[in-house]
Short mmCIF file of C-alpha atoms and ligand atoms in Angstrom, two decimals:
data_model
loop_
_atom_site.label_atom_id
_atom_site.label_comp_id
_atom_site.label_asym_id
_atom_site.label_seq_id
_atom_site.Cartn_x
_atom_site.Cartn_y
_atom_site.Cartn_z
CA UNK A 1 -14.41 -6.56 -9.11
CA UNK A 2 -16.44 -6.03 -12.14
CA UNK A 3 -14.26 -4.30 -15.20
CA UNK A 4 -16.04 -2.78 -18.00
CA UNK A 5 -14.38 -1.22 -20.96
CA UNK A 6 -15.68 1.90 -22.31
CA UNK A 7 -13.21 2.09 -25.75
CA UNK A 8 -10.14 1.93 -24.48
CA UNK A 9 -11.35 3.16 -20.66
CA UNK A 10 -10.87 0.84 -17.82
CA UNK A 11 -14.86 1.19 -15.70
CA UNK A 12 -13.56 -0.65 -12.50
CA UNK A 13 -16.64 -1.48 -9.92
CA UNK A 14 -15.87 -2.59 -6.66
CA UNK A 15 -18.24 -4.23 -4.64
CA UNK A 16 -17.42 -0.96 -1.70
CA UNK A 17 -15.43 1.72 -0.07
CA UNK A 18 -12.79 -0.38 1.26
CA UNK A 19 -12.03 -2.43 -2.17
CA UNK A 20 -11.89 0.57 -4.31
CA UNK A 21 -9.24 2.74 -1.66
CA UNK A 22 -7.33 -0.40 -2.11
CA UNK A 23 -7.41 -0.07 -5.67
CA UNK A 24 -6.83 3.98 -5.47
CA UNK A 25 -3.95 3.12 -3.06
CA UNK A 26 -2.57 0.26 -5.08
CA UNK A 27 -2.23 2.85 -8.37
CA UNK A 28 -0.48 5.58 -5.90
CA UNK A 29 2.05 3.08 -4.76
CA UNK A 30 3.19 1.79 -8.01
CA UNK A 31 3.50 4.81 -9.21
CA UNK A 32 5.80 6.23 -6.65
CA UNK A 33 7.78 2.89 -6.63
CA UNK A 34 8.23 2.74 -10.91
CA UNK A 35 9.02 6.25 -10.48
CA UNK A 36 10.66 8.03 -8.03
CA UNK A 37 10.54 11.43 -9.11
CA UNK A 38 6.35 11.14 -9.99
CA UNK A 39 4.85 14.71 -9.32
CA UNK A 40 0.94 13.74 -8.18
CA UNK A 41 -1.45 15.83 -8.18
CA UNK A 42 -4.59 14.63 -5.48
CA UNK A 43 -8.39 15.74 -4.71
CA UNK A 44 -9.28 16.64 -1.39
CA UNK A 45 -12.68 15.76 -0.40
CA UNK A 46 -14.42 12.92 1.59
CA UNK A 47 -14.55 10.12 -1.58
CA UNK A 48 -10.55 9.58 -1.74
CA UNK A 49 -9.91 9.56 2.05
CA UNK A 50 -9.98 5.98 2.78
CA UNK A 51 -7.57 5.73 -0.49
CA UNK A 52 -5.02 7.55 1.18
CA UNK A 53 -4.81 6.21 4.69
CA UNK A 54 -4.34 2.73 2.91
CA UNK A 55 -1.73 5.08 0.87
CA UNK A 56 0.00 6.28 3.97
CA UNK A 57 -0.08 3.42 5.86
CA UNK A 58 1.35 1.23 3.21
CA UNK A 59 4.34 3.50 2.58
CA UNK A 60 5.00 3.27 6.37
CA UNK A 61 4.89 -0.30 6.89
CA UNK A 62 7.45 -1.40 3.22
CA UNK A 63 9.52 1.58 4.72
CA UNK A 64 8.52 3.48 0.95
CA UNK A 65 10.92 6.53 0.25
CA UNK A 66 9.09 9.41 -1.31
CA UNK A 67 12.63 11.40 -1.34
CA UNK A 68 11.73 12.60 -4.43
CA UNK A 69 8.15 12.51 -5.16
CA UNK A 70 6.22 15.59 -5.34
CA UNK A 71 2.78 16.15 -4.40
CA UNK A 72 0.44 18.51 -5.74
CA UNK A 73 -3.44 19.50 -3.92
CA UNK A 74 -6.22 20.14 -6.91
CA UNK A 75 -7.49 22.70 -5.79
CA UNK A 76 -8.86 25.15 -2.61
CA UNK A 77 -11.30 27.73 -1.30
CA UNK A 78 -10.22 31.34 -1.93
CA UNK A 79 -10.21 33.27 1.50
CA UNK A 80 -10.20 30.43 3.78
CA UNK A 81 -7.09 29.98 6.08
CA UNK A 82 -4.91 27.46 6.09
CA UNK A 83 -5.48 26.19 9.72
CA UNK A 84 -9.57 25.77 9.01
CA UNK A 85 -10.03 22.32 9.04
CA UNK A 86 -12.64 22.48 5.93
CA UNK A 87 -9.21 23.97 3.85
CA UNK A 88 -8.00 21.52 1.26
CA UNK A 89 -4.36 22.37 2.89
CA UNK A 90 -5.35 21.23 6.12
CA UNK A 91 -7.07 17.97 4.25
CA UNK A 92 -3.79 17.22 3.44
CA UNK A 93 -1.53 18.54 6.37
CA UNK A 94 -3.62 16.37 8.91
CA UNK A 95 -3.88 12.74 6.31
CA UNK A 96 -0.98 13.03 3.79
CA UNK A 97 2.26 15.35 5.13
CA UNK A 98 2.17 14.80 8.64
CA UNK A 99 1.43 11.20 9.08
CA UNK A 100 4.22 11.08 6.75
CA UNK A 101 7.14 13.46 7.87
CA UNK A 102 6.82 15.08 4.28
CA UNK A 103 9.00 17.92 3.95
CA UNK A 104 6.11 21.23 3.26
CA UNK A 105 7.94 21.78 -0.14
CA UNK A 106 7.21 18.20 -1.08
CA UNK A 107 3.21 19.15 -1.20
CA UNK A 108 2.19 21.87 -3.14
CA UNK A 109 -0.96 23.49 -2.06
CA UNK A 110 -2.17 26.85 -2.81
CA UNK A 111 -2.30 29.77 -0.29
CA UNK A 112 -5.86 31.21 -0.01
CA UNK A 113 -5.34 34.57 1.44
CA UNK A 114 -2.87 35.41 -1.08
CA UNK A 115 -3.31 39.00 -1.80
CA UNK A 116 -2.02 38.11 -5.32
CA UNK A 117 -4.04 34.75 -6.39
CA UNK A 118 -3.11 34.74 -10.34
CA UNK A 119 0.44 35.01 -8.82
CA UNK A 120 -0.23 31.87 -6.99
CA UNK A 121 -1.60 30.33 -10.44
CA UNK A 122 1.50 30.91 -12.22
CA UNK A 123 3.79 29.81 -9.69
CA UNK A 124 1.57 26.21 -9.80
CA UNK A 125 1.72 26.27 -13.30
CA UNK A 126 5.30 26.81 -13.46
CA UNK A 127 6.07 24.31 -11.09
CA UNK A 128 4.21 21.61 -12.66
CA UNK A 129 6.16 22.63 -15.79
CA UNK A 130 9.31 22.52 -14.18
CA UNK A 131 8.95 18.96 -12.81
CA UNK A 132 7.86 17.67 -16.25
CA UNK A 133 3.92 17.67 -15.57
CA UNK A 134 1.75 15.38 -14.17
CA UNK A 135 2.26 11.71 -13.52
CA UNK A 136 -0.63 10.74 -12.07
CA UNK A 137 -4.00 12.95 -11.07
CA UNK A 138 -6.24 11.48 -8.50
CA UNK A 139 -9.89 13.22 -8.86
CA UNK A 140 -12.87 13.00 -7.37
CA UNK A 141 -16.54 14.17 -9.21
CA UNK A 142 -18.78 17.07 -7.84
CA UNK A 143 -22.57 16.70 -7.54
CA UNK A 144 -22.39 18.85 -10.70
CA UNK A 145 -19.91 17.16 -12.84
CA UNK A 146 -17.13 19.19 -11.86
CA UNK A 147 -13.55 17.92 -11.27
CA UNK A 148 -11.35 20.05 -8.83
CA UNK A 149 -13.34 23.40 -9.14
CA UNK A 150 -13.54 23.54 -13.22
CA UNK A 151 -17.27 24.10 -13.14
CA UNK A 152 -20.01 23.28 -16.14
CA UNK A 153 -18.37 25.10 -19.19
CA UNK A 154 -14.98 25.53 -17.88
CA UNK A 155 -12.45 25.65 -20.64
CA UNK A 156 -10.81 22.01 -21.58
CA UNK A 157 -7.53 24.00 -21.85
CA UNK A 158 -7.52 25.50 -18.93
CA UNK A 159 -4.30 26.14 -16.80
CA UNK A 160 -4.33 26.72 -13.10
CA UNK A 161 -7.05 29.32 -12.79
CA UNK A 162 -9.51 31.51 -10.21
CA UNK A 163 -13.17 30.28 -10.40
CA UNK A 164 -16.42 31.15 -9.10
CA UNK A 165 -18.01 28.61 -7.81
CA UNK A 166 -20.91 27.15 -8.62
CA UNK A 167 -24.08 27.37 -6.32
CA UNK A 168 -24.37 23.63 -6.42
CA UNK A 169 -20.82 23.66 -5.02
CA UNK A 170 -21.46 25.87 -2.70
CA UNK A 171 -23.56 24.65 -1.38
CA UNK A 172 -22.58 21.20 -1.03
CA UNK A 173 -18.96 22.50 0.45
CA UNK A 174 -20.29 23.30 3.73
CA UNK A 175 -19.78 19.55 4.58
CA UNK A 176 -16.47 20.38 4.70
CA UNK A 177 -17.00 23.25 7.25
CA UNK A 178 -17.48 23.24 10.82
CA UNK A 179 -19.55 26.25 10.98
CA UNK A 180 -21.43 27.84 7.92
CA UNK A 181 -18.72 29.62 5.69
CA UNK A 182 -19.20 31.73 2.92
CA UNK A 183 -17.33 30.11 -0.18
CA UNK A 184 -17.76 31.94 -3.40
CA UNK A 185 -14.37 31.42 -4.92
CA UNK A 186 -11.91 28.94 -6.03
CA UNK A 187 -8.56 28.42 -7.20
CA UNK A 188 -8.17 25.59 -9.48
CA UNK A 189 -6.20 23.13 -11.29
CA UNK A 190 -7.39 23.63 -14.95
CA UNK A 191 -8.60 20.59 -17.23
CA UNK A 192 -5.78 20.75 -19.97
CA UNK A 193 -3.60 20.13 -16.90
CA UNK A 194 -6.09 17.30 -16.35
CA UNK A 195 -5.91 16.05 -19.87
CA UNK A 196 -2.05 16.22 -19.78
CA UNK A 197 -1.57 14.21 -16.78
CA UNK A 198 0.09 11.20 -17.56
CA UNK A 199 -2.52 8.87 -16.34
CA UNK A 200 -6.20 10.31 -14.46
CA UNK A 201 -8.18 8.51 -12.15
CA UNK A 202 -11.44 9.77 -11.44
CA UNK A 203 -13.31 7.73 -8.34
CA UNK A 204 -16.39 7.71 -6.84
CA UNK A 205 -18.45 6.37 -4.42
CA UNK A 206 -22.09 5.85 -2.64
CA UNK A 207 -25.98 6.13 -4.58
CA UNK A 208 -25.38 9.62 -4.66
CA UNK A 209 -23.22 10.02 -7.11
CA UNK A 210 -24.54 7.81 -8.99
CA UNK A 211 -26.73 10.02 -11.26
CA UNK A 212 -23.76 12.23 -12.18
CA UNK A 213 -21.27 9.03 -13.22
CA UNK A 214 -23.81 7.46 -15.51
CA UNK A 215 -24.28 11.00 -17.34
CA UNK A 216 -20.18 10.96 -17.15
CA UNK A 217 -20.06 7.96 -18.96
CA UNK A 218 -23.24 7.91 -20.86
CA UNK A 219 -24.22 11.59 -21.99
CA UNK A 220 -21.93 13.31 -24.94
CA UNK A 221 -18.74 14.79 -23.96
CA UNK A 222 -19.30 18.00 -23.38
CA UNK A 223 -17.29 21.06 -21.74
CA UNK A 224 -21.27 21.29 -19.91
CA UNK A 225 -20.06 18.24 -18.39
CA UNK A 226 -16.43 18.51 -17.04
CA UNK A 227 -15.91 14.86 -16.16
CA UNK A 228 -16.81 13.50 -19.12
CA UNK A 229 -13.23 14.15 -19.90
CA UNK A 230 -12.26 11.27 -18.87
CA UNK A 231 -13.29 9.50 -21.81
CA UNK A 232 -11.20 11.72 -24.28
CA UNK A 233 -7.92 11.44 -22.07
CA UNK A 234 -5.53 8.57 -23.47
CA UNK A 235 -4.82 7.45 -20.13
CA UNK A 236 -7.45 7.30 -17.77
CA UNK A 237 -9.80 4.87 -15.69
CA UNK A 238 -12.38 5.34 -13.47
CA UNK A 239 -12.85 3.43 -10.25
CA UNK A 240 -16.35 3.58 -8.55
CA UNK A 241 -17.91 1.23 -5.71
CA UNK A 242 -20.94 -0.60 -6.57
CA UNK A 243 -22.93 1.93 -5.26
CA UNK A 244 -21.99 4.91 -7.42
CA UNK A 245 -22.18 2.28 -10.54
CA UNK A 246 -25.78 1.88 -9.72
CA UNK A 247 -27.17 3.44 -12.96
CA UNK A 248 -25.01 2.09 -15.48
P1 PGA B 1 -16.48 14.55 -2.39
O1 PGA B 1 -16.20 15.76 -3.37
O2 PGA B 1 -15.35 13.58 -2.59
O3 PGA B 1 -16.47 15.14 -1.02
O4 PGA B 1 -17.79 13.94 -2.78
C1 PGA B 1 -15.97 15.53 -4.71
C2 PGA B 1 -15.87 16.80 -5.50
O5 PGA B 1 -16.62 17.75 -5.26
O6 PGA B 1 -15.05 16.86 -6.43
#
């Protein structure tokens, strides 16, 4: 592993996948272990899914209670149900909650088909608030900078929030999809939730994300650049293979 400091920012390159889940996974289980009661908040998507089978698998095997813990999903498509398998709820229902027994209350997600989706922000917001905030925030980075769904020029003091999405996003969602699916809208996570979390951990992985994380690290923060957050939260690192390190 090759560790560069960026001020106070740990830059941890892995030499692939496999070593940097390890790392992702490592983080997760000390942080339920120093503290039982963590509330977690985790990306969906394809870059942490290694991360978290190591994650499940290792709280299986040293018999890990999570009695306590609570999980928390980023973010998800408006208007897509539940059972879809491109939902972020069903991300997490098929590799996180059932492989694990987890009680449903124990992982927050967000109901798409709401009829009443600021209702649904509120009710995350309050939640969070109500366990204490954010521990620890697992995120991955969009083709466009984003984190969760706060787009270019989303408000750094955002609370949990609708969104439109971005074309870029858009169109680079359908990998999630089975079948072409119209995706316009968002619920979201905002960034002052992501600047108040206790510690962040943005991760990345493969040559084509490689343009985005140099401009992360590289270009001035700038609200035109959500992830470049990262470097003005106290507590954060970011974890990349060697791949998405590529233009640094
Ligand atoms: P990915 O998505 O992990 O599937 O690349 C990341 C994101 O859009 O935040």
């Amino acid at each position: 592993m090759q560790l560069l400091k960026l001020n106070k920012m740990e830059v941890g390159i892995y030499p692939g996948v496999e070593e940097l889940a390890q790392r992702v996974s490592d983080e997760m289980i000390q942080q339920v272990i120093g503290k039982k009661s963590s509330v977690i908040c985790l990306a969906s998507g394809d870059t942490p899914k290694r991360a978290y089978e190591i994650f499940v698998q290792t709280i299986i095997n040293q018999s890990v209670s999570l009695a306590e813990v609570l999980f928390v999903g980023l973010d998800e498509w408006l208007g897509i149900d539940q059972t879809n398998t491109g939902s972020c709820y069903s991300f997490f229902e098929e590799r996180i909650v059932k492989p694990l027994g987890l009680p449903e209350d124990q992982f927050a997600r967000f109901d798409a088909l709401a009829t009443d989706s600021r209702e649904q922000c509120f009710a995350m917001d309050r939640l969070i608030e109500s366990r204490g905030g954010i521990d620890l925030m697992i995120v991955g980075i969009g083709m466009n900078g984003h984190i969760g769904f706060n787009e270019p020029g989303s408000s750094w003091t955002s609370a949990t929030h609708v969104v439109s999405l971005d074309e870029t996003t858009q169109t680079v969602g359908q990998k999630y999809f089975q079948q072409k699916t119209e995706v316009s809208k968002g619920i979201t996570l905002g960034l002052g939730q992501v600047m108040t979390s206790r510690k962040l951990i943005l991760m990345a992985s493969g040559e084509r994300k490689a343009g985005i994380i140099q401009k992360t690290l590289q270009w001035p923060i700038s609200e035109d650049l959500p992830a470049t957050i990262v470097r003005r939260h106290p507590q954060s690192m970011v974890l990349l293979d060697r791949q998405a390190a590529g233009m640094l």
